[in-house]
């Protein structure tokens, strides 16, 4: 079958932070950081793989802007069923401490132009920088249609139209028809992301992971310089006057029980 | 280029509160840049909205009467044309679900840097300095925007709402909407999360988050809720996993609750969760992480493992 869709999934590796951490300059000190596949992108990969399993998509390709360290995270997406991966990196990106939406858009745009997907499934947001903007920005840059915060996609895509649900505030969902090609930013809960099987993990090792530099993509270094500079990072000031109960679980539970009784709970 | 253009937010016939907060944020910026504050009102009953939004601090209101409901192509076209006509230094939009459906596209079209979800803004006429959170609210950052002009989306409930009656001139802005470029259409709306329980009616909520780890473990939370005669609610991941129905979800995309007592167990306190429960009378947090953002709004806290504290608490009521 060759008339199925090509689906591109921009996948980002997010930095996770331990409970106790220290800030050094404008970053969290390395020893407190871990890495994970972005939660929202996990759902986007799953949605793409399900489209393929339903016979609607021919190929699922992931694209990640990130250094070599990300490859483990990329293999995770491959193990869940993506066919191949592209990783974009360049010395020019090494010194950038906050890759802004404009810069990400330039890089992803070059990949979209090379791959010519029919559908791009990004996440709503990256869990660490949380711009929540890259998908829609990319759509505009490549002249695709789009839908932000999609928590339902009908798997028929007939006549080149995607029928989606956009999750608005307060439990209201908007039903929208969107012309393809399109970028949809995928919200958690749209599906149930699978765990990679052992077989999937083995196969992932053999799948193509193609590394592209700015020159390979024909993107000028000036395009990724960005206009945002991270100038400070600090722990948020709190106006909180929280009472913290100390002691073992029996003690603290006892104190809470006392409070609840005072408030008339369970009486 | 010293003016500020803010874009009002509305949905299904109602102007949303963030519109008045945008007026406050926009006025503050315009005072520094020395320009005027313009407010754009696009689609829906624009004249009615314009009258409501005409509060102290607004200098001009531009209405674009085109369609009843939000459409991102209409917004993008209207705002880019307004930008060309007004030449503002800064454009402010809401960091709402619809805001995030057009603001990045407007920034791309106009080649402006975009800062999203700002919780604070400062300007000195040249540089724009925005405060925003990272890592789910664990740290706050200062971001400097080194460009002549920029687009910023602001988090709701961070700026006070503008009050008073303004004397802005209200004018219908003459846009040319290219209908052929509109590639999406709304076919309807649905309310989700109805059903047997209404958590917004509860006096006491026992609310569980991702700290519970496994579906089977929910039993200890159910037992606690029963012992307290309380109602069970949760953060989003629990509903996403299908462990509880949608009508139990507290937060921006779930329900807004205001119980007498809200017990947040294994919930970090992400902004979208807090939006749904910060109005609770007394907030208790049980969380192993003393730095979790939920601690900022909690009245009482236990920094300990829920698997130890919850059974001990249940026992107190049996
Ligand atoms: C557009 C949009 C809308 C959203 N709407 C909502 C919404 O309506 N409602 C909502 O809740 N979220 C919403 N979210 C998601 C939100 O951003 C967070 O991802 C979510 O609230 C996190 O849920 P959590 O606190 O349960 O999980 P986490 O953030 O993973 O926190 C788990 C917490 O449990 C603690 N913990 C772990 N183990 C234990 C233990 N043994 N004992 C005690 N504590 C423990 C950890 O320290 C941590 O603080 C939305 C996001 C977006 C982008
Ligand atoms: N470094 C990256 N590489 C690939 N895709 C990314 C990257 N950063 C963000 N994205 C995509 O854009 C979405 C939104 O990210 P953001 O706008 O940074 O919150 C993510 O869910 C990814 O799909």
XYZ file of C-alpha atoms and ligand atoms in Angstrom:
661
model
C 0.000 0.000 0.000
C 1.486 3.315 -0.946
C -1.324 5.790 -0.527
C -1.175 5.794 3.267
C 0.047 8.777 5.172
C 3.505 9.620 6.282
C 3.422 10.733 9.924
C 6.215 12.771 11.474
C 6.464 12.930 15.262
C 8.720 15.569 16.818
C 9.968 13.945 19.987
C 11.853 15.729 22.691
C 13.855 14.443 25.588
C 12.999 16.329 28.756
C 15.162 16.927 31.769
C 13.683 15.608 34.997
C 14.666 17.047 38.376
C 15.185 15.273 41.677
C 13.223 16.399 44.745
C 16.241 18.111 46.262
C 18.401 20.045 43.837
C 20.741 22.997 43.481
C 20.866 25.718 40.910
C 24.194 26.674 39.386
C 24.007 29.901 37.426
C 21.084 29.581 35.035
C 20.743 25.812 35.209
C 20.022 23.017 37.643
C 23.265 21.281 38.562
C 23.826 18.197 36.405
C 23.864 15.651 39.202
C 20.213 16.399 40.027
C 18.987 15.934 36.471
C 17.668 12.876 34.720
C 16.233 12.414 31.240
C 12.999 11.012 29.916
C 10.849 10.877 26.826
C 8.482 13.857 27.031
C 5.136 12.650 28.433
C 3.084 14.375 25.717
C 5.311 12.983 22.948
C 4.784 9.477 24.283
C 1.069 9.906 23.508
C 1.906 11.395 20.082
C 4.089 8.409 19.180
C 1.330 6.034 20.310
C -1.261 7.844 18.201
C 1.004 7.647 15.144
C 1.714 3.953 15.678
C -2.022 3.276 16.062
C -2.670 5.075 12.763
C -0.149 2.767 11.181
C -1.687 -0.324 12.764
C -5.084 0.803 11.452
C -3.598 0.864 7.960
C -3.921 4.624 7.605
C -0.235 5.470 7.861
C 2.608 3.955 5.892
C 5.478 5.284 7.847
C 6.091 6.862 11.246
C 9.247 8.936 11.521
C 10.438 10.722 14.669
C 12.568 13.846 14.723
C 14.494 15.077 17.740
C 16.638 18.152 18.122
C 19.210 17.139 20.668
C 22.736 15.918 21.378
C 23.933 12.314 21.150
C 22.854 11.666 24.752
C 19.245 11.728 23.551
C 19.649 8.589 21.501
C 18.454 6.358 24.295
C 15.222 8.316 24.464
C 14.905 8.192 20.687
C 15.351 4.398 20.772
C 12.497 4.291 23.282
C 10.196 5.834 20.657
C 11.514 3.408 18.036
C 10.907 0.497 20.407
C 7.275 1.560 20.688
C 6.866 1.237 16.944
C 8.204 4.265 15.053
C 9.955 3.134 11.861
C 12.974 5.397 11.851
C 14.365 8.481 13.506
C 16.116 11.693 12.624
C 18.262 13.492 15.139
C 19.249 17.072 14.445
C 22.332 18.438 16.114
C 25.166 20.772 15.368
C 28.106 22.430 17.101
C 26.233 25.698 16.634
C 23.563 24.424 19.049
C 26.028 23.351 21.713
C 26.225 26.706 23.477
C 22.539 27.640 23.326
C 21.057 27.342 26.824
C 17.428 27.928 25.838
C 16.476 26.796 22.366
C 13.514 29.010 21.667
C 10.388 28.292 19.666
C 11.642 30.211 16.615
C 14.868 28.224 16.479
C 13.100 24.885 16.921
C 10.659 25.890 14.210
C 13.457 26.619 11.715
C 15.038 23.216 12.286
C 11.817 21.218 12.246
C 10.665 23.117 9.168
C 13.717 21.919 7.250
C 12.914 18.340 8.260
C 9.256 18.687 7.238
C 10.337 20.036 3.872
C 12.654 17.062 3.349
C 10.231 14.383 4.591
C 6.983 15.854 3.260
C 4.714 14.272 5.880
C 0.916 14.465 5.619
C 0.494 14.652 9.335
C 2.755 15.923 12.090
C 1.878 14.855 15.636
C 3.753 16.909 18.204
C 3.120 17.064 21.925
C 1.103 19.890 23.500
C 4.175 20.924 25.450
C 7.591 19.850 26.586
C 7.529 19.021 30.282
C 10.675 21.004 31.071
C 10.582 24.335 29.147
C 6.797 24.132 28.608
C 6.556 26.630 25.774
C 3.508 24.815 24.425
C 4.094 26.555 21.129
C 6.399 24.617 18.836
C 3.742 22.572 17.035
C 1.549 25.510 15.993
C 4.569 27.635 15.118
C 5.853 24.841 12.883
C 2.470 24.493 11.179
C 2.485 28.165 10.288
C 6.071 28.006 9.041
C 5.414 25.100 6.661
C 1.961 26.308 5.662
C 0.116 23.328 7.159
C -3.185 23.498 8.963
C -3.170 22.731 12.685
C -5.042 22.039 15.882
C -3.726 22.660 19.400
C -4.460 20.451 22.424
C -6.031 17.522 20.622
C -7.382 14.719 22.818
C -9.296 12.820 20.175
C -8.591 11.971 16.528
C -10.988 9.980 14.388
C -9.177 7.271 12.518
C -10.699 7.658 9.115
C -9.061 10.783 7.674
C -11.289 10.571 4.629
C -11.114 13.249 1.965
C -7.974 14.608 3.539
C -9.765 15.859 6.635
C -8.860 15.088 10.238
C -11.792 15.205 12.662
C -10.436 16.055 16.069
C -11.472 16.999 19.571
C -9.705 19.967 21.090
C -9.733 20.009 24.853
C -10.700 23.470 26.077
C -10.857 24.616 29.685
C -13.485 23.453 32.166
C -14.431 20.109 30.659
C -15.534 21.499 27.300
C -14.340 19.844 24.116
C -14.453 21.438 20.692
C -15.104 19.246 17.659
C -13.149 20.504 14.682
C -12.469 19.398 11.131
C -8.968 20.180 9.948
C -7.653 19.920 6.392
C -4.513 17.868 5.825
C -1.592 18.289 5.763
C -1.730 19.358 9.379
C 0.111 19.544 12.651
C -1.831 18.330 15.679
C -0.483 18.944 19.167
C -1.374 15.863 21.171
C -2.745 16.012 24.711
C -2.236 13.300 27.326
C -5.102 10.856 27.696
C -5.824 10.626 23.944
C -4.788 6.958 24.054
C -2.963 4.511 26.281
C 0.724 4.583 25.422
C 2.166 1.081 25.253
C 5.241 -0.154 27.022
C 7.933 -1.251 24.630
C 8.103 -5.017 24.306
C 11.434 -6.821 24.534
C 11.121 -7.570 20.852
C 10.440 -3.912 20.164
C 13.504 -2.908 22.122
C 15.669 -5.361 20.193
C 14.292 -4.196 16.857
C 14.802 -0.566 17.797
C 18.540 -1.100 17.910
C 18.513 -1.938 14.220
C 16.286 0.881 13.037
C 17.675 3.862 11.150
C 18.701 6.832 13.279
C 19.910 9.461 10.903
C 21.903 12.412 12.268
C 21.577 15.727 10.443
C 23.595 18.896 10.908
C 22.509 22.411 10.050
C 24.468 22.166 6.805
C 22.746 18.867 5.928
C 19.406 20.586 6.416
C 20.462 23.752 4.650
C 19.724 25.883 7.712
C 21.893 28.886 8.432
C 23.438 29.084 11.920
C 21.968 32.551 12.389
C 18.481 31.056 12.155
C 18.916 29.185 15.417
C 20.527 31.901 17.496
C 17.196 32.904 18.943
C 16.121 36.115 20.640
C 15.539 34.765 24.125
C 18.182 34.630 26.759
C 17.807 32.790 30.024
C 19.312 35.290 32.436
C 18.302 33.946 35.841
C 17.018 30.799 37.491
C 15.861 30.651 41.079
C 13.515 28.814 43.386
C 10.150 30.513 43.363
C 9.502 32.791 46.318
C 6.585 31.575 48.313
C 4.187 33.527 50.387
C 3.142 30.272 51.930
C 2.757 29.943 55.665
C 2.315 26.208 55.557
C 2.331 24.311 58.837
C 4.491 21.228 58.382
C 3.804 18.364 60.765
C 6.921 16.482 61.748
C 7.463 13.000 63.079
C 6.651 9.457 62.045
C 3.584 8.565 60.022
C 1.536 7.769 63.139
C 2.314 11.173 64.643
C 1.638 13.170 61.505
C -1.501 11.191 60.722
C -2.634 11.876 64.303
C -2.144 15.612 63.893
C -4.021 15.613 60.616
C -6.817 13.569 62.190
C -7.097 16.149 64.946
C -7.365 18.967 62.420
C -9.996 17.085 60.458
C -12.051 16.494 63.618
C -11.823 20.187 64.440
C -13.204 20.904 60.992
C -16.056 18.538 61.653
C -14.981 15.914 59.129
C -16.436 12.404 59.506
C -18.733 13.382 62.344
C 6.783 51.511 18.025
C 5.706 52.084 21.591
C 2.157 50.768 21.649
C 0.879 47.544 23.127
C -1.770 45.354 21.535
C -3.659 42.912 23.748
C -6.070 40.281 22.423
C -9.195 39.509 24.445
C -10.187 35.906 25.146
C -13.739 34.644 24.945
C -15.573 31.426 24.464
C -19.132 30.516 23.593
C -20.496 33.982 24.144
C -18.570 34.812 27.313
C -15.623 37.108 27.770
C -13.077 35.244 29.889
C -11.497 36.865 32.966
C -8.009 36.738 31.503
C -9.179 39.492 29.120
C -9.317 41.952 32.041
C -5.969 40.679 33.306
C -4.511 41.325 29.860
C -5.693 44.924 30.192
C -3.774 45.281 33.463
C -0.609 43.657 32.077
C -0.873 45.666 28.867
C -1.379 48.958 30.720
C 1.685 48.303 32.860
C 3.799 47.693 29.757
C 2.399 50.668 27.870
C 3.222 52.916 30.825
C 6.869 51.935 30.447
C 7.032 52.102 26.664
C 5.106 55.382 26.742
C 2.563 54.174 24.206
C -1.108 53.398 23.980
C -2.874 50.212 24.935
C -4.988 48.736 22.165
C -7.392 45.886 22.732
C -8.470 43.564 19.937
C -11.801 41.774 20.135
C -12.208 39.164 17.442
C -15.388 37.175 16.624
C -18.495 36.629 18.718
C -20.749 39.472 19.924
C -17.913 41.989 19.611
C -19.861 45.126 20.530
C -21.134 43.611 23.739
C -17.618 42.407 24.587
C -16.114 45.790 23.705
C -18.420 47.525 26.134
C -17.516 45.104 28.912
C -13.782 45.260 28.229
C -13.725 49.040 28.088
C -12.091 49.407 31.472
C -9.690 51.932 32.858
C -6.365 51.883 31.054
C -7.522 50.908 27.591
C -6.897 53.576 24.946
C -8.473 51.991 21.892
C -10.622 48.962 21.142
C -10.633 47.350 17.716
C -13.430 44.949 16.947
C -13.400 42.330 14.222
C -16.856 40.922 13.713
C -16.306 37.646 11.907
C -18.068 34.449 12.933
C -19.445 33.456 16.312
C -16.785 31.057 17.473
C -13.057 31.053 17.689
C -11.173 30.157 14.524
C -7.389 30.335 14.549
C -7.103 31.412 10.922
C -9.451 34.337 11.464
C -7.515 35.334 14.572
C -4.153 35.008 12.851
C -5.237 37.086 9.874
C -6.930 39.740 12.009
C -4.013 40.128 14.416
C -1.348 40.300 11.717
C -3.361 43.002 9.929
C -3.868 44.906 13.185
C -0.157 44.623 13.850
C 0.595 46.196 10.488
C -1.895 48.979 11.115
C -0.897 49.796 14.709
C 2.771 48.776 14.702
C 2.818 47.912 18.409
C 6.009 47.085 20.230
C 4.437 44.223 22.166
C 1.523 41.909 21.523
C -0.096 40.215 24.513
C -2.302 37.146 24.252
C -3.819 34.789 26.833
C -2.039 31.518 27.565
C -5.358 29.736 27.173
C -5.992 26.695 25.012
C -7.235 28.974 22.239
C -4.408 31.453 22.835
C -1.951 28.642 22.196
C -3.878 27.788 19.022
C -3.114 31.150 17.375
C -0.313 33.022 19.184
C 2.562 30.834 17.911
C 1.237 31.178 14.359
C 0.975 34.966 14.687
C 4.540 35.113 16.006
C 5.728 33.004 13.105
C 3.889 35.114 10.523
C 5.219 38.343 11.948
C 8.654 36.916 12.640
C 8.405 37.885 16.311
C 10.018 36.046 19.200
C 7.393 34.402 21.403
C 7.444 33.986 25.175
C 4.641 31.829 26.537
C 3.038 31.470 29.960
C 4.632 34.582 31.473
C 3.909 35.163 35.170
C 5.662 38.534 35.331
C 6.745 41.193 32.844
C 9.092 44.121 32.989
C 10.323 46.429 30.293
C 12.696 49.324 30.103
C 11.775 50.535 26.661
C 14.434 48.378 24.982
C 14.501 44.946 26.510
C 11.533 42.916 27.654
C 12.075 40.774 30.694
C 9.640 37.962 31.366
C 9.366 35.620 34.316
C 8.307 32.092 33.625
C 8.421 28.737 35.323
C 10.263 25.630 34.204
C 10.251 21.978 35.262
C 6.598 21.945 36.248
C 6.926 24.937 38.548
C 9.995 23.745 40.467
C 12.035 26.760 39.361
C 11.295 30.196 38.064
C 13.399 31.898 35.394
C 14.003 35.307 33.966
C 14.069 35.454 30.196
C 15.355 38.504 28.337
C 13.927 39.200 24.939
C 16.421 40.988 22.840
C 14.264 42.166 19.967
C 12.485 45.305 18.922
C 9.123 43.677 19.221
C 7.756 40.490 20.789
C 4.647 38.428 21.443
C 3.900 37.247 24.966
C 1.176 34.964 26.281
C 0.316 35.535 29.940
C -0.774 32.988 32.522
C -4.247 33.575 33.865
C -4.817 34.817 37.428
C -1.315 36.325 37.707
C -2.325 39.942 37.062
C -5.262 41.610 38.785
C -8.304 42.250 36.638
C -8.665 45.823 35.377
C -11.566 47.639 36.976
C -13.354 50.951 36.424
C -14.956 52.249 33.275
C -12.657 53.287 30.475
C -13.144 55.853 27.762
C -11.500 53.975 24.918
C -12.697 54.627 21.433
C -14.404 51.557 20.025
C -13.901 51.070 16.339
C -14.694 48.297 13.913
C -11.405 47.324 12.321
C -11.573 46.793 8.633
C -9.930 43.441 7.936
C -9.811 41.374 4.840
C -10.276 37.759 5.826
C -9.132 35.387 3.118
C -11.758 32.651 3.381
C -9.745 30.281 1.206
C -6.993 30.251 3.790
C -9.349 28.953 6.477
C -8.602 25.251 6.740
C -10.474 24.259 9.854
C -14.026 24.513 11.067
C -15.731 23.914 14.359
C -18.568 21.424 14.105
C -19.690 21.426 17.729
C -18.958 21.409 21.418
C -19.369 18.759 24.049
C -19.391 18.964 27.802
C -17.513 16.052 29.277
C -17.198 14.833 32.833
C -20.869 14.605 33.766
C -22.234 11.607 35.580
C -23.086 10.322 39.020
C -20.833 12.458 41.205
C -20.267 16.178 41.179
C -16.967 16.772 42.966
C -17.602 20.510 42.935
C -20.426 19.941 45.426
C -18.300 18.049 47.957
C -17.326 19.503 51.349
C -14.325 17.255 51.776
C -12.205 15.947 48.900
C -9.555 13.265 49.132
C -7.579 13.844 45.947
C -4.971 11.487 44.566
C -2.154 12.024 42.062
C 0.572 10.135 40.258
C 2.288 9.374 43.566
C -0.108 6.414 43.875
C 1.897 4.624 41.147
C -0.453 1.696 40.455
C -4.175 1.314 39.942
C -4.410 -1.397 42.660
C -3.036 1.067 45.197
C -6.113 3.262 44.770
C -7.838 0.999 47.276
C -6.073 2.633 50.214
C -7.313 6.025 48.993
C -10.860 4.735 48.635
C -10.698 3.380 52.159
C -9.554 6.758 53.441
C -12.312 8.572 51.576
C -14.876 6.160 53.030
C -13.535 6.539 56.559
C -13.698 10.331 56.245
C -17.051 10.283 54.511
C -15.310 12.302 51.803
C -15.484 12.338 48.014
C -12.666 10.964 45.883
C -11.086 13.206 43.233
C -7.773 13.222 41.393
C -5.209 14.968 39.262
C -5.113 14.442 35.541
C -2.741 11.462 35.112
C -5.092 9.247 37.135
C -7.910 10.026 34.699
C -5.606 9.803 31.658
C -4.701 6.289 32.795
C -8.370 5.391 32.962
C -8.209 4.645 36.701
C -10.946 7.135 37.532
C -13.630 8.669 35.308
C -13.235 12.182 33.898
C -15.777 13.634 36.350
C -13.245 13.131 39.155
C -10.555 15.330 37.602
C -9.716 18.586 39.357
C -8.078 21.342 37.349
C -8.022 23.564 34.308
C -9.498 20.947 32.006
C -11.473 19.226 34.724
C -13.574 20.756 37.490
C -13.052 23.754 39.699
C -13.661 22.779 43.311
C -13.960 24.815 46.514
C -14.430 22.325 49.358
C -13.908 23.085 53.052
C -11.023 20.640 53.088
C -8.923 19.450 50.139
C -6.404 16.703 50.862
C -3.871 16.480 48.004
C -2.044 13.155 48.145
C 0.909 12.516 45.824
C 0.001 15.552 43.716
C 2.817 17.939 42.718
C 0.651 21.035 42.245
C 1.145 21.843 38.564
C -0.456 25.145 37.576
C -3.252 23.404 35.669
C -4.147 21.411 38.769
C -3.922 24.361 41.139
C -6.270 26.341 38.876
C -8.995 23.921 39.927
C -8.512 23.794 43.692
C -6.807 26.915 44.978
C -10.150 28.252 46.202
C -10.444 25.434 48.759
C -10.808 26.621 52.360
C -8.153 24.402 53.904
C -5.555 22.607 51.805
C -3.569 19.678 53.168
C -0.691 18.175 51.152
C 0.861 14.769 51.667
C 3.967 14.544 49.520
C 7.492 13.170 49.844
C 8.904 16.196 48.030
C 9.177 19.226 50.334
C 9.815 21.424 47.261
C 6.720 20.359 45.352
C 4.804 23.460 44.172
C 1.695 22.265 46.054
C 3.507 23.350 49.252
C 3.172 26.988 48.142
C -0.588 26.892 48.509
C -0.981 24.243 51.212
C -2.047 25.265 54.722
C -0.834 22.020 56.287
C 1.680 19.532 54.984
C 3.186 16.160 55.709
C 6.493 15.550 53.939
C 6.286 11.801 53.969
C 5.417 8.672 52.042
C 1.711 8.392 51.306
C 1.910 4.619 51.696
C 2.778 5.152 55.357
C 0.608 8.180 56.132
C -2.637 7.215 54.407
C -3.212 3.856 56.176
C -2.273 5.465 59.504
C -4.800 8.224 58.894
C -7.541 5.807 57.884
C -6.957 3.871 61.092
C -7.606 7.025 63.115
C -11.167 7.059 61.809
C -12.062 3.403 62.127
C -3.443 22.049 28.618
C -3.225 21.263 29.871
C -4.294 21.032 30.728
C -4.110 20.313 31.912
N -5.178 20.129 32.757
C -4.992 19.520 33.946
C -6.061 19.360 34.882
O -7.207 19.757 34.633
N -5.804 18.756 36.071
C -4.562 18.291 36.415
O -4.387 17.754 37.515
N -3.538 18.402 35.533
C -3.719 18.992 34.315
N -2.671 19.070 33.433
C -1.432 18.316 33.706
C -0.476 19.004 34.655
O 0.394 19.816 33.903
C 0.378 17.960 35.396
O 1.035 17.141 34.477
C -0.436 17.085 36.364
O -1.272 17.892 37.172
C 0.498 16.306 37.248
O -0.240 15.433 38.077
P 0.361 14.879 39.442
O 0.636 16.016 40.360
O -0.550 13.826 39.909
O 1.711 14.163 38.966
P 3.226 14.581 39.174
O 3.467 15.966 38.736
O 4.024 13.482 38.569
O 3.405 14.568 40.764
C 3.418 13.413 41.542
C 3.753 13.837 42.973
O 3.685 12.729 43.842
C 4.737 12.807 44.784
N 4.984 11.446 45.236
C 5.537 10.410 44.548
N 5.552 9.302 45.302
C 5.012 9.635 46.506
C 4.764 8.909 47.714
N 5.066 7.595 47.825
N 4.216 9.571 48.754
C 3.888 10.891 48.667
N 4.107 11.621 47.542
C 4.657 10.989 46.470
C 5.885 13.413 44.014
O 6.816 14.036 44.897
C 5.173 14.412 43.104
O 5.116 15.692 43.701
C -2.836 19.797 32.238
C -1.763 20.032 31.378
C -1.941 20.757 30.198
C -0.775 21.007 29.305
N 14.103 19.580 20.912
C 13.009 19.138 20.274
N 13.105 18.194 19.315
C 12.017 17.718 18.692
N 10.774 18.135 18.958
C 10.611 19.076 19.898
C 11.711 19.644 20.597
N 11.227 20.552 21.472
C 9.886 20.549 21.341
N 9.505 19.662 20.390
C 8.119 19.318 19.980
O 7.263 20.418 20.286
C 6.317 20.050 21.292
C 6.026 21.247 22.170
O 7.196 21.689 22.798
P 7.349 23.141 23.448
O 6.797 24.130 22.482
O 8.820 23.284 23.700
O 6.592 23.092 24.738
C 6.935 18.844 21.983
O 5.938 18.051 22.587
C 7.612 18.143 20.812
O 6.659 17.425 20.027
